[in-house]
XYZ file of C-alpha atoms in Angstrom:
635
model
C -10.054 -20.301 24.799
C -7.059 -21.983 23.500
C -4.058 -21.486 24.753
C -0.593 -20.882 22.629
C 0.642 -23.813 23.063
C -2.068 -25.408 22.396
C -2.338 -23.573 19.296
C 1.212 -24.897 18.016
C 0.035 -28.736 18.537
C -2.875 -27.728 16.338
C -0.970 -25.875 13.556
C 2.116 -28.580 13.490
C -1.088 -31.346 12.969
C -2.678 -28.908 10.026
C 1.129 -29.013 8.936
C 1.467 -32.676 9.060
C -1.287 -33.404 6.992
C -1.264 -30.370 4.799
C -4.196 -29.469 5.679
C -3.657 -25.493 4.840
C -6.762 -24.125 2.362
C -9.356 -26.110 4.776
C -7.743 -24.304 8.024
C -6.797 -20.950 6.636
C -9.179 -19.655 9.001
C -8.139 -21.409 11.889
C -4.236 -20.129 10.715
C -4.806 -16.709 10.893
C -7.113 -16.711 13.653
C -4.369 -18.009 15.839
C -1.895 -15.269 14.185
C -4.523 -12.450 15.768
C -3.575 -13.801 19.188
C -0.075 -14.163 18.821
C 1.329 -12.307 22.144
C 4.881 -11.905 22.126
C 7.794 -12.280 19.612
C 8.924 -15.821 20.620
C 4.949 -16.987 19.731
C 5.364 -15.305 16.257
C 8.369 -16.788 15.385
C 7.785 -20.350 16.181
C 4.187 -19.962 14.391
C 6.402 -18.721 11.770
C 8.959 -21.705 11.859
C 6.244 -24.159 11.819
C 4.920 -22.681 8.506
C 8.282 -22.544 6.687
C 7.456 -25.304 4.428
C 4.333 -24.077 3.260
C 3.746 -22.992 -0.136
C 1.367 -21.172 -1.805
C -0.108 -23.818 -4.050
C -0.919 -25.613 -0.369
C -2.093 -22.722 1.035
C -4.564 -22.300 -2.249
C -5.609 -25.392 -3.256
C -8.580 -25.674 -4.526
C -9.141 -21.967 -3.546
C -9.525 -18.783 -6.053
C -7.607 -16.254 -3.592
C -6.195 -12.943 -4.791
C -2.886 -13.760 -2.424
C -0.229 -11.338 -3.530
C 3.371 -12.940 -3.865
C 6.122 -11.167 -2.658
C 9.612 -11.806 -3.575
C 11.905 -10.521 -0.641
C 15.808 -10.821 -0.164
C 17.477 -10.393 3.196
C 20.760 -8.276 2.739
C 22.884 -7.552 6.289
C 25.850 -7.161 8.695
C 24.475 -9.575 10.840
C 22.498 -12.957 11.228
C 18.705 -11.965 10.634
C 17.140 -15.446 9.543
C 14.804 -15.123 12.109
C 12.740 -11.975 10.519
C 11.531 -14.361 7.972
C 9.654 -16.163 10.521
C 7.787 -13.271 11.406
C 7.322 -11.689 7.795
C 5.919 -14.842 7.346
C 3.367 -15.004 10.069
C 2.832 -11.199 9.650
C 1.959 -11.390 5.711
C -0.539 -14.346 6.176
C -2.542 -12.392 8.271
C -2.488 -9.083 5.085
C -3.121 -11.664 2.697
C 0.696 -11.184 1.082
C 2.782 -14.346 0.434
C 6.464 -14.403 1.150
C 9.199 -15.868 -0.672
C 12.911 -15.406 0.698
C 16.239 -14.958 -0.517
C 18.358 -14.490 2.286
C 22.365 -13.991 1.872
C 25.148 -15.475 4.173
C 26.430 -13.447 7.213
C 27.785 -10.247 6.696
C 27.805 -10.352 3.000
C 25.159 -7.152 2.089
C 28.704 -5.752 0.295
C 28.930 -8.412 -1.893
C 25.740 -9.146 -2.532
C 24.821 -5.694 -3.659
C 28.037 -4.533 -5.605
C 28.228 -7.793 -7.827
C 25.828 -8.194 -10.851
C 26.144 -11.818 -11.113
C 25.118 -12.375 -7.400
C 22.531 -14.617 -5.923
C 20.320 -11.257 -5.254
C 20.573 -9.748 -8.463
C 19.812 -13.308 -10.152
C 16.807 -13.229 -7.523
C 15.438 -10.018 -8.812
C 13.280 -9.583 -5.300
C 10.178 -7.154 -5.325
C 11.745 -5.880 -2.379
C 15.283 -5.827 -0.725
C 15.473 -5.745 3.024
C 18.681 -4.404 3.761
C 19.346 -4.450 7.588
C 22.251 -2.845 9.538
C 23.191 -2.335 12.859
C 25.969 -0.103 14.418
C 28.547 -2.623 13.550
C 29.011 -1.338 10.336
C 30.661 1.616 11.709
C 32.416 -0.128 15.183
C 33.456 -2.435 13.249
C 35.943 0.026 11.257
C 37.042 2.169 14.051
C 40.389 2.020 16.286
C 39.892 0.042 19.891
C 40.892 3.513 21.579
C 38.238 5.601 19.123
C 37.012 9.199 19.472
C 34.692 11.504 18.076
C 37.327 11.993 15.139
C 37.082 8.845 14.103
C 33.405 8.290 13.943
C 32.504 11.383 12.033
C 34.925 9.710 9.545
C 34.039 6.449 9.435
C 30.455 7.812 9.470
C 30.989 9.614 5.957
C 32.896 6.965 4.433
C 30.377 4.282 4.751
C 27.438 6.550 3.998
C 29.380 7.856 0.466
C 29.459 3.578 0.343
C 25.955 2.729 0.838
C 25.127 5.415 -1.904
C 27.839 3.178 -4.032
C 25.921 0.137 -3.109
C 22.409 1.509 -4.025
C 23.557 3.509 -7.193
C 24.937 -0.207 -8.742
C 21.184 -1.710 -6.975
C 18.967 0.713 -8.961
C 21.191 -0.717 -12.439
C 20.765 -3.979 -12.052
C 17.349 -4.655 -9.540
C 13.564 -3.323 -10.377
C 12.796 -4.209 -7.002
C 12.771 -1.212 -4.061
C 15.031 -1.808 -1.123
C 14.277 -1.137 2.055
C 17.371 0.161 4.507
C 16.932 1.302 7.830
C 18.844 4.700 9.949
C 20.903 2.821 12.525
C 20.245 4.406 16.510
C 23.112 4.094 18.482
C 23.484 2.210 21.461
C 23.659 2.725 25.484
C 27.285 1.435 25.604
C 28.545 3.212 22.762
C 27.322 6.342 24.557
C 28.488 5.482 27.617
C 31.884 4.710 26.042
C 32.496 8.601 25.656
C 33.367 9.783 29.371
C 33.349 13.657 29.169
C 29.673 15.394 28.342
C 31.554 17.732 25.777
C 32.308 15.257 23.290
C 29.123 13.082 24.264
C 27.423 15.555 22.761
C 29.677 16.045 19.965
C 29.423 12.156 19.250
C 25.476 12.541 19.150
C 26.237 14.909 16.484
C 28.119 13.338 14.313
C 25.846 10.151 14.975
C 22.963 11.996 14.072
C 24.433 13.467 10.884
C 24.963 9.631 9.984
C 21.256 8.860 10.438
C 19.961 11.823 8.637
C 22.160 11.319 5.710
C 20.789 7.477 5.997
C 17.109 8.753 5.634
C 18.055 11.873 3.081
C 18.620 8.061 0.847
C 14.502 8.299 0.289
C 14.871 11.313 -1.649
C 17.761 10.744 -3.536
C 16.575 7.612 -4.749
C 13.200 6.644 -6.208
C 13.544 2.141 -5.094
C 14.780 3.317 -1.968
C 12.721 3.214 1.602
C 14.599 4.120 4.593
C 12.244 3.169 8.121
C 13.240 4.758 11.855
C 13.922 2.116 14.269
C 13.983 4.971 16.763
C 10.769 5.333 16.407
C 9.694 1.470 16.774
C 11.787 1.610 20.295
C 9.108 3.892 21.291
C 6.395 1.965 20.463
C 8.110 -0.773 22.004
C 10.911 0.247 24.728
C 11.791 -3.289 25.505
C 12.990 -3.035 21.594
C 15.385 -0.496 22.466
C 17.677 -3.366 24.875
C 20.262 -5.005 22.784
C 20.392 -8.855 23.731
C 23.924 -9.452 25.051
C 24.298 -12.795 23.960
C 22.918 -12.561 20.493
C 26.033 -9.533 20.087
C 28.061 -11.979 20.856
C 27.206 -15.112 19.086
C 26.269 -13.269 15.900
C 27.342 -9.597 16.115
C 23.581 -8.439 16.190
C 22.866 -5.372 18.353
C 18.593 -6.128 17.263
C 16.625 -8.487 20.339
C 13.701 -10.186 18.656
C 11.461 -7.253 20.120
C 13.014 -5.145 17.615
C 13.628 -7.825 15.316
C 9.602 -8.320 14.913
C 9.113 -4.434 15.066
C 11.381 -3.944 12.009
C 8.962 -6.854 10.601
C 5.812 -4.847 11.270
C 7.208 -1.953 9.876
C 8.035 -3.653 6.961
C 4.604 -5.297 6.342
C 3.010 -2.124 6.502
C 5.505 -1.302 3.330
C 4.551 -4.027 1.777
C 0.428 -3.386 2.001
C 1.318 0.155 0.540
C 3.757 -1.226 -2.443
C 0.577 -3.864 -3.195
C -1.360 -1.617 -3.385
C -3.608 -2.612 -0.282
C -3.909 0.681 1.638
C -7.275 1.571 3.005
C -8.962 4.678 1.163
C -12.040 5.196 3.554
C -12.116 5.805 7.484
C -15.758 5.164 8.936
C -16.526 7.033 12.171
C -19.055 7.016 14.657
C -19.751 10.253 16.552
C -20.894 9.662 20.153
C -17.741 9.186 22.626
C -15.489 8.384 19.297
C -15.116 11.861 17.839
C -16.515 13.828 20.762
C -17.500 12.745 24.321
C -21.119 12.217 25.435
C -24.217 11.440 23.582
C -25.530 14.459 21.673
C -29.519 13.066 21.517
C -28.950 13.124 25.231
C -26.603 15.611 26.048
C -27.257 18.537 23.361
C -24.873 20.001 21.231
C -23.669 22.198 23.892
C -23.605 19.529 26.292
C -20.772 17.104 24.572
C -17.122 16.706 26.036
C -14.706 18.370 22.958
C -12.404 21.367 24.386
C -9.251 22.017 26.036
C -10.063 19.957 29.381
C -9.885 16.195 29.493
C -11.683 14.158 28.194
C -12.203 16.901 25.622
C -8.836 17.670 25.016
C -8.413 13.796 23.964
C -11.361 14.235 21.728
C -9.936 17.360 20.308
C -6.675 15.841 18.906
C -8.165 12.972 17.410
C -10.431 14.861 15.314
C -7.316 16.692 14.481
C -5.247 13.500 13.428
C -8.223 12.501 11.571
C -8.153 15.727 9.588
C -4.507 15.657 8.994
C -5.460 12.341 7.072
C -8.181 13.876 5.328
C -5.840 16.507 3.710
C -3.039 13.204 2.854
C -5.787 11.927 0.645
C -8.290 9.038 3.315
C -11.793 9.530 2.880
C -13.804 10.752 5.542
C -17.276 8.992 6.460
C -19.970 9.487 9.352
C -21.898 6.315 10.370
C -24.130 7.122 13.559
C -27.332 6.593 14.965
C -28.637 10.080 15.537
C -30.777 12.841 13.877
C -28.899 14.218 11.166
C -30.171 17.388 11.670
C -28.493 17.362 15.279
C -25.367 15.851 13.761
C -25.371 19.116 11.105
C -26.082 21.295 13.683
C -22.786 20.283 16.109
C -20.500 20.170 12.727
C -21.940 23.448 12.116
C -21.970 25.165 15.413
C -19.486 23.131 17.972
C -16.845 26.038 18.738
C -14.137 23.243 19.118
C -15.643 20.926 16.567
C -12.748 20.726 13.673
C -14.111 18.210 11.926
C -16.649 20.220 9.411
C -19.198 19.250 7.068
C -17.181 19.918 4.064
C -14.673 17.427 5.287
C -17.142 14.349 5.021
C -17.786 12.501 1.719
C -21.024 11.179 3.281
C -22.798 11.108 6.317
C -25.185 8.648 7.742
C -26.903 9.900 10.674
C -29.971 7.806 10.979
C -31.576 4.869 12.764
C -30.285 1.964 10.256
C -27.959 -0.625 11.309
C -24.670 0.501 10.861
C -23.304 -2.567 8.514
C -26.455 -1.437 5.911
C -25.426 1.959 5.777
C -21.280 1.042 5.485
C -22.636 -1.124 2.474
C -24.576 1.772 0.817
C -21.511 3.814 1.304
C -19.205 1.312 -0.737
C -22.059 1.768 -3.420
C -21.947 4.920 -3.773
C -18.194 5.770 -3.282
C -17.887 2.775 -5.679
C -14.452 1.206 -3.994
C -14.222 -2.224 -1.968
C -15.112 -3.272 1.206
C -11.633 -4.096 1.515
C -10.653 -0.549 1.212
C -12.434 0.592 4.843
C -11.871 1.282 7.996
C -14.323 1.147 10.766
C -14.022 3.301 14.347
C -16.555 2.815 16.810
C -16.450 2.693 20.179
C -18.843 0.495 21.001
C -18.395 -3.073 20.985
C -21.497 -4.249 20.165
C -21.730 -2.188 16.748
C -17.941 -3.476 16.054
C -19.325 -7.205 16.435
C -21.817 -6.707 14.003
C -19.759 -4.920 11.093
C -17.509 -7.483 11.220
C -20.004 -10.175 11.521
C -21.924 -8.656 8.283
C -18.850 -6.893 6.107
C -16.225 -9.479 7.133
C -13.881 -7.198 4.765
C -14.302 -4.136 6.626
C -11.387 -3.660 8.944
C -12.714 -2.807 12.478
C -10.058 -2.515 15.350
C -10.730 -2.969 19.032
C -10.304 0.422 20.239
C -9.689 1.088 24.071
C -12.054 2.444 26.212
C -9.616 5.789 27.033
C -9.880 8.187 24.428
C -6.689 9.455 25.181
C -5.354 6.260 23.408
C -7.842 6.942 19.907
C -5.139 8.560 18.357
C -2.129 5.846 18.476
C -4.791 3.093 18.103
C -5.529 4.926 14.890
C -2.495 5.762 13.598
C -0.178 3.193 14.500
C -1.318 0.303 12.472
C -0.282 1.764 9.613
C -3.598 1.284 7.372
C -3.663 4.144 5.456
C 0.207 4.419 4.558
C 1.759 4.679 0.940
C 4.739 4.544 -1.026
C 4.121 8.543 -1.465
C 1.674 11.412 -1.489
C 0.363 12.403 -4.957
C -1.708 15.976 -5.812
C -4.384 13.570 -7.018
C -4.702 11.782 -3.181
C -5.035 15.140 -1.742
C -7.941 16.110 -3.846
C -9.759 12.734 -3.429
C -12.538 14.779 -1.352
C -13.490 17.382 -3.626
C -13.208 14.556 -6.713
C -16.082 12.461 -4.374
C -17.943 15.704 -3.873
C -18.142 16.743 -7.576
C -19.274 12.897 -8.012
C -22.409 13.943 -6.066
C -22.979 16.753 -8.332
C -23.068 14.111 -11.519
C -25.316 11.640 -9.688
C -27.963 14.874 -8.837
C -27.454 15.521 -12.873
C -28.258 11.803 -13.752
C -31.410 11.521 -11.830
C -32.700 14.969 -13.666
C -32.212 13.607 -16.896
C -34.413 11.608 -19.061
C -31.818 8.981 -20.514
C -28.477 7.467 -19.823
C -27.129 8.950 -23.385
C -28.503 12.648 -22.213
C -26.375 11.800 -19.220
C -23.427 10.985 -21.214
C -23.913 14.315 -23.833
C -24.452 15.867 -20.942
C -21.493 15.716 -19.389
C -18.894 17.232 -21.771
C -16.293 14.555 -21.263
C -12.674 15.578 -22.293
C -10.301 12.368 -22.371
C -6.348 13.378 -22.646
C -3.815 11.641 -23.469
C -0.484 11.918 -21.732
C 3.031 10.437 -21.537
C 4.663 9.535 -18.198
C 6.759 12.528 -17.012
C 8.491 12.961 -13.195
C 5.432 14.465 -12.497
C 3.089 11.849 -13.633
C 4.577 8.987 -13.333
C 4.140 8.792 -9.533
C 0.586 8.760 -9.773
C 0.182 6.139 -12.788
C 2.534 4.298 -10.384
C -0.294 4.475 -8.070
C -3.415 3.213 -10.144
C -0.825 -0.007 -11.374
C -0.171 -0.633 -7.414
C -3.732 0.091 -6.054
C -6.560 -0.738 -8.944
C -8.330 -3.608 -9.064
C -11.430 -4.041 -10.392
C -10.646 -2.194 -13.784
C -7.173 -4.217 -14.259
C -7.274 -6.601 -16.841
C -3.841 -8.569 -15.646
C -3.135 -7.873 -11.977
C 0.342 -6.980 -12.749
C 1.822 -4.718 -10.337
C 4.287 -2.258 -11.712
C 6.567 -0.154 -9.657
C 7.893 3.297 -10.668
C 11.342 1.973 -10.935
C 9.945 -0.931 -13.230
C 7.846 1.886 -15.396
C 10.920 4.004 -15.666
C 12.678 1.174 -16.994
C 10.391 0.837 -19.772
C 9.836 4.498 -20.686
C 13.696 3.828 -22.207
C 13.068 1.308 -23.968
C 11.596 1.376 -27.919
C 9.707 -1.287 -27.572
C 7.217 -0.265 -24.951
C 4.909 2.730 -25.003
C 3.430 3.745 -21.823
C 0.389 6.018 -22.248
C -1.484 7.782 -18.959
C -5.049 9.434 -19.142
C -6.711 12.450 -17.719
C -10.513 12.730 -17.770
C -12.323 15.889 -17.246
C -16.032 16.772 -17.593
C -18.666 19.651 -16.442
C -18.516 18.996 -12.915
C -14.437 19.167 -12.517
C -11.442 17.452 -13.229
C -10.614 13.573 -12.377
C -7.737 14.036 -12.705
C -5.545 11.075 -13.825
C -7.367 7.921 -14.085
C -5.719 5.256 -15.927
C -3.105 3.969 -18.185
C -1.999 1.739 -20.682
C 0.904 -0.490 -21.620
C 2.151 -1.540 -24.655
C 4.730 -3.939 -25.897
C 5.919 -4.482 -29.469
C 7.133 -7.569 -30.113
C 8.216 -9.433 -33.178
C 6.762 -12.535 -34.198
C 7.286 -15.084 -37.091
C 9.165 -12.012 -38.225
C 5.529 -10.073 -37.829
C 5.555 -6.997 -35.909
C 2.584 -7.190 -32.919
C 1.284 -5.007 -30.645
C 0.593 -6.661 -27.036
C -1.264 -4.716 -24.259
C 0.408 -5.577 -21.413
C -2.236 -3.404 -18.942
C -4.983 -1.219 -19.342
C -6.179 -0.314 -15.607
C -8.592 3.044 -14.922
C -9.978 4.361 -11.700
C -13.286 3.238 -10.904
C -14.525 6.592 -10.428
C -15.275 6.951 -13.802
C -16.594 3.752 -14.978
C -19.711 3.276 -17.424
C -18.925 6.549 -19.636
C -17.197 5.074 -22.558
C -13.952 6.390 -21.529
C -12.099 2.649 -22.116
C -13.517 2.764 -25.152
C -12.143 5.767 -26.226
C -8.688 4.511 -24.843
C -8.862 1.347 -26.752
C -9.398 3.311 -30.138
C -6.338 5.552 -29.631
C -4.340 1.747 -28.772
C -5.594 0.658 -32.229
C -4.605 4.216 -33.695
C -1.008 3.371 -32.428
C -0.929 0.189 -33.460
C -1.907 1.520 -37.248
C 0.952 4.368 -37.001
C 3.242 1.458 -36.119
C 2.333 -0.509 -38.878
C 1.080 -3.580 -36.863
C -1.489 -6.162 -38.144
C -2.628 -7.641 -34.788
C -2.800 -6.484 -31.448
C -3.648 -9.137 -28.283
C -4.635 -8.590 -25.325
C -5.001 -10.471 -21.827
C -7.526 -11.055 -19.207
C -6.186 -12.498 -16.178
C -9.156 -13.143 -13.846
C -8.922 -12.071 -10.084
C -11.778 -12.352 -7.477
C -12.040 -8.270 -8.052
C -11.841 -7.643 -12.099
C -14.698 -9.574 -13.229
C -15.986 -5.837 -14.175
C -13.545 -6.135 -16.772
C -13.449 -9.803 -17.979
C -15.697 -8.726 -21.273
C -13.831 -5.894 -22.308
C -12.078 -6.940 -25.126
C -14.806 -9.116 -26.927
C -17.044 -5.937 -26.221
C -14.824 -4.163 -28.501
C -13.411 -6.032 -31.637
C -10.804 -8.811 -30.488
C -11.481 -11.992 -30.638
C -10.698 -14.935 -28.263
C -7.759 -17.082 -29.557
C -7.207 -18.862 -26.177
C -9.635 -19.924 -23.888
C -7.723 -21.405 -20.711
C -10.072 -19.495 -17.955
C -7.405 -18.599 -15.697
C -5.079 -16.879 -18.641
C -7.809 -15.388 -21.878
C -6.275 -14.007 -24.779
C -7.808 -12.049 -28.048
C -6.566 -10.889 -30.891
C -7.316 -7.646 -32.919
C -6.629 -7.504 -36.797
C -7.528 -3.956 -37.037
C -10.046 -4.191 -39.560
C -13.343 -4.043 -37.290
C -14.263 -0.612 -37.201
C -13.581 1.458 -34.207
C -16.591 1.534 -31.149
C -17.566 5.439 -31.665
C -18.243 7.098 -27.988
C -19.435 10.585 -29.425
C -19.722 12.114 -26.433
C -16.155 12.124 -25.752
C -13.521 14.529 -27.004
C -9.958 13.149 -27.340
C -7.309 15.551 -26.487
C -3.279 15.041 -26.330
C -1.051 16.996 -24.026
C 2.119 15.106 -26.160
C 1.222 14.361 -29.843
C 3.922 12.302 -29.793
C 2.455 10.165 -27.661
C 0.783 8.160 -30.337
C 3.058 9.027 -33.233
């Protein structure tokens, strides 16, 4: 076992001789063992230098690039040192912009400043109670802090009003908890209490900042001191030396926290939790035991049990597919979700379940093949350490956590990672179960029929086609952050980024619903135009086209692709083009074009581009009916 400092010797050599795509492995395996905060941030300092291209190479990697600025009232350098470390280990690349001391004011009120010029994906903008101590009276009161506390928040709206004008990027502020020695500062319990008020008032109108504006993120550091009490004790010195009331406990909490943001803003939240039965969702072995005989009620270790079936379902009903992967009889496993008086997890609430004598790995495979989504995308709970070792050993993508031993702990050690979180909730993540169910239903209609075009007839598909709305537009924001294999460019657009468009003449964003016999898809995909004049030509340039994979092979992008050459013709274009940027997920898609019309004009394999004239005739998919919820859509 090496030991940390160890570890440092080894990554300062793989430094020295840049050395980075051959020891990626080695990298991140030391970042999984990283202890404490001072570990993480000198890994983080030695890798400061590092850049992407030397962390590639020679490599074909789907790294994400983030561009993040550091706004604050305070010296925060150091956070980059953990982002760093911290984003390695997601796959997520950081760049920084980070401002001088004190100067998140400036930096966000003036359009020609370094941040604006930066245009970050993502603004961290990090405050402590300074920006309110800083403005009161040496003798203050209660008085004064409820009005200091209004003025600045009525500011920070200011701040983020000018931020949404002039940045595409989201920014990320925090609700400020106030400190031991400002509390104790207050002598009499009366006005304690009244300060803890107005205090309060402050932090909710901090977080109330979500709602009010779409870029805008606002995390609880009250709850990270919970997770992590020795977060919670401001470092004396650092207040002194640099006016920061964060220790690097918190420091690297508000770092984690913000990783987690990041994962959901790239699109890499898990969609799938895979869960053994025996002592993970109920205690005991049933083969042994009986369904009567398991340990799931209102006693411990029941009670334990209990909860974290409930937790489970609570993330069932935000949208996370729900899988079984044990070795028992299915019939017994029916029989307990059927029968268990205290069992809460039902049937109905699993997408599949494998209860059989396979290896586990072979079953989580034929699970991704049939629920048609990435390794990537899963989860994997067992408690036994054995059947963890060999997931990971034979789906290396699959995330499997070390879970404790005490089943009182399942429910923080599933939660608190932060795997399944997202930007926000749509109607369409909280009908993903049903949507998987009624997928069962088509597959039981495609092996009765004869041939894949009965299949297609058979299913009565409806395409329409939509325009962005407030209602929408959250979801299509989705599919641009989270699809993969059916995205022909990688780009990731955010909602503010889409918005900006949508006012714009020369783009024309266009969503898709799908329906057929079974039920309703729901929204699936979308498209995005540009017009754009050249040699005094008008063009056409599809920026995107990205669609859900749960309704691949039924002609539905090529009944997409006709209505983008039916705008092009009522905009009285000659040429569209169109781009394949290959990833190591959207080969799927890398013959699309060709397939349909457009031919290649430029070659380079990492960057393809085609060219439509618009006189090939249109591919017919008969089967489909077009429909369009706004006309105007493609007028």
């Amino acid at each position: 076992m090496i030991n940390h400092e160890d570890s440092l010797k080894i990554l300062k050599h793989i430094r020295k001789e840049k050395k980075f795509a051959s020891s990626r492995e080695t990298i991140t395996g030391f970042i999984r063992t990283v202890g404490s905060p001072t570990e993480m941030e000198k890994i983080g300092h030695i890798l400061r230098d590092v850049t992407v291209s030397d962390w590639n190479q020679e490599r074909m990697d789907d790294i994400q690039e983030v561009k993040i600025a550091i706004v604050s009232n305070f010296t925060c350098y150091s956070i980059t040192n953990y982002l760093r470390v911290l984003m390695l280990e997601k796959n997520l690349w950081p760049t920084f912009y980070v401002a001088n001391f004190n100067q998140y004011q400036y930096e966000l009120v003036n359009e020609f400043s370094e941040l604006y010029q930066y245009q970050p994906d993502i603004t961290l903008c990090i405050l402590d109670e300074n920006i309110l101590l800083s403005e009161l009276p040496i003798a203050w009161n209660t008085e004064d802090i409820k009005e200091v506390a209004s003025r600045k928040l009525e500011e920070i709206r200011g701040l983020l009003t000018i931020y949404k004008e002039k940045c595409d990027g989201d920014i990320l502020l925090n609700s400020i908890p106030m400190s031991p020695i400002t509390y104790d500062s207050i002598l009499d319990y009366k006005n304690k209490a009244k300060l803890s008020t107005e205090w309060r008032k402050f932090e909710i109108g901090l977080l109330e900042l979500s709602h009010e504006f779409q870029q805008v993120i606002v995390i609880d550091p009250s709850i990270m001191i919970q997770k992590l009490p020795s977060a919670a004790v401001p470092d004396s010195r650092l207040y002194y030396y640099a006016q920061q009331n964060m220790n690097e406990a918190m420091m690297m909490e508000f770092a984690v926290e913000t990783v987690k943001v990041l994962r959901a803003k790239k699109g890499l939240a898990k969609k799938c939790l895979i869960l053994d039965l025996d002592n993970t969702l109920w205690g005991g072995i049933i083969g042994d035991d009986g369904v009567e005989g398991i340990k799931l009620g209102h006693d411990y270790p029941g009670n334990a049990f209990l909860d974290f079936q409930r937790k489970i379902k609570q993330l069932k009903e935000q949208g996370v597919l729900l899988v079984i992967c044990s070795k028992n009889e299915r019939s017994t496993v029916e029989e307990a979700l059927l029968s268990h008086p205290n069992m809460e997890l039902k049937k109905e609430d699993f997408v599949m379940i494998f209860a059989n004598w396979e290896m586990k790995h072979e079953n989580i495979k034929a699970a991704v093949r049939k629920l048609n989504i990435g390794m990537d995308s899963l989860v994997f709970i067992d408690d036994n350490p054995f059947e963890r070792k060999m997931v990971r050993d034979h789906v290396g993508q699959v995330t499997v956590p070390e879970i404790s031993e005490e089943p009182a702990n399942y429910v923080r050690e599933l939660l608190s990672p932060g795997w399944f979180n997202t930007l926000e909730i749509t109607e369409e993540d909280k009908k993903r179960t049903v949507k998987y169910k009624q997928q069962e239903q088509r597959q039981l209609f495609r092996e009765k029929v004869a041939t894949m075009d009965d299949y297609l007839k058979g299913l009565d598909i409806e395409v329409t086609i939509i325009e962005p709305d407030p209602i929408t537009l959250p979801r299509l924001t989705q599919l641009n952050l989270r699809t993969n294999q059916f995205n022909l460019t990688n780009r990731r657009y955010q909602q503010s980024q889409m918005e900006s468009m949508m006012e714009k003449p020369e783009f024309i964003l266009l969503g898709f619903q799908a329906r057929d016999r079974f039920g309703d898809y729901g929204i699936v995909g979308s498209v995005i135009l540009e017009k754009v004049i050249e040699n005094k030509e008008s063009t056409i340039w599809i920026r995107n086209v990205l669609m859900s994979c749960r309704v691949f092979s039924r002609g539905i992008e090529t009944a997409i692709l006709n209505e983008v050459i039916q705008v092009a013709n009522s905009h009285s274009v000659k040429k569209i083009y169109g781009e394949y940027i290959p990833t190591n997920k959207n080969g799927y898609v890398k013959d699309l074009y060709q397939s349909h019309g457009f031919q290649t004009i430029d070659d380079n394999p990492s960057h393809l581009l085609y060219v439509h004239d618009l006189q090939e005739p249109l591919k017919e998919v008969p089967w489909i009916t077009v429909k369009y919820k706004w006309k105007e859509a493609v007028n």
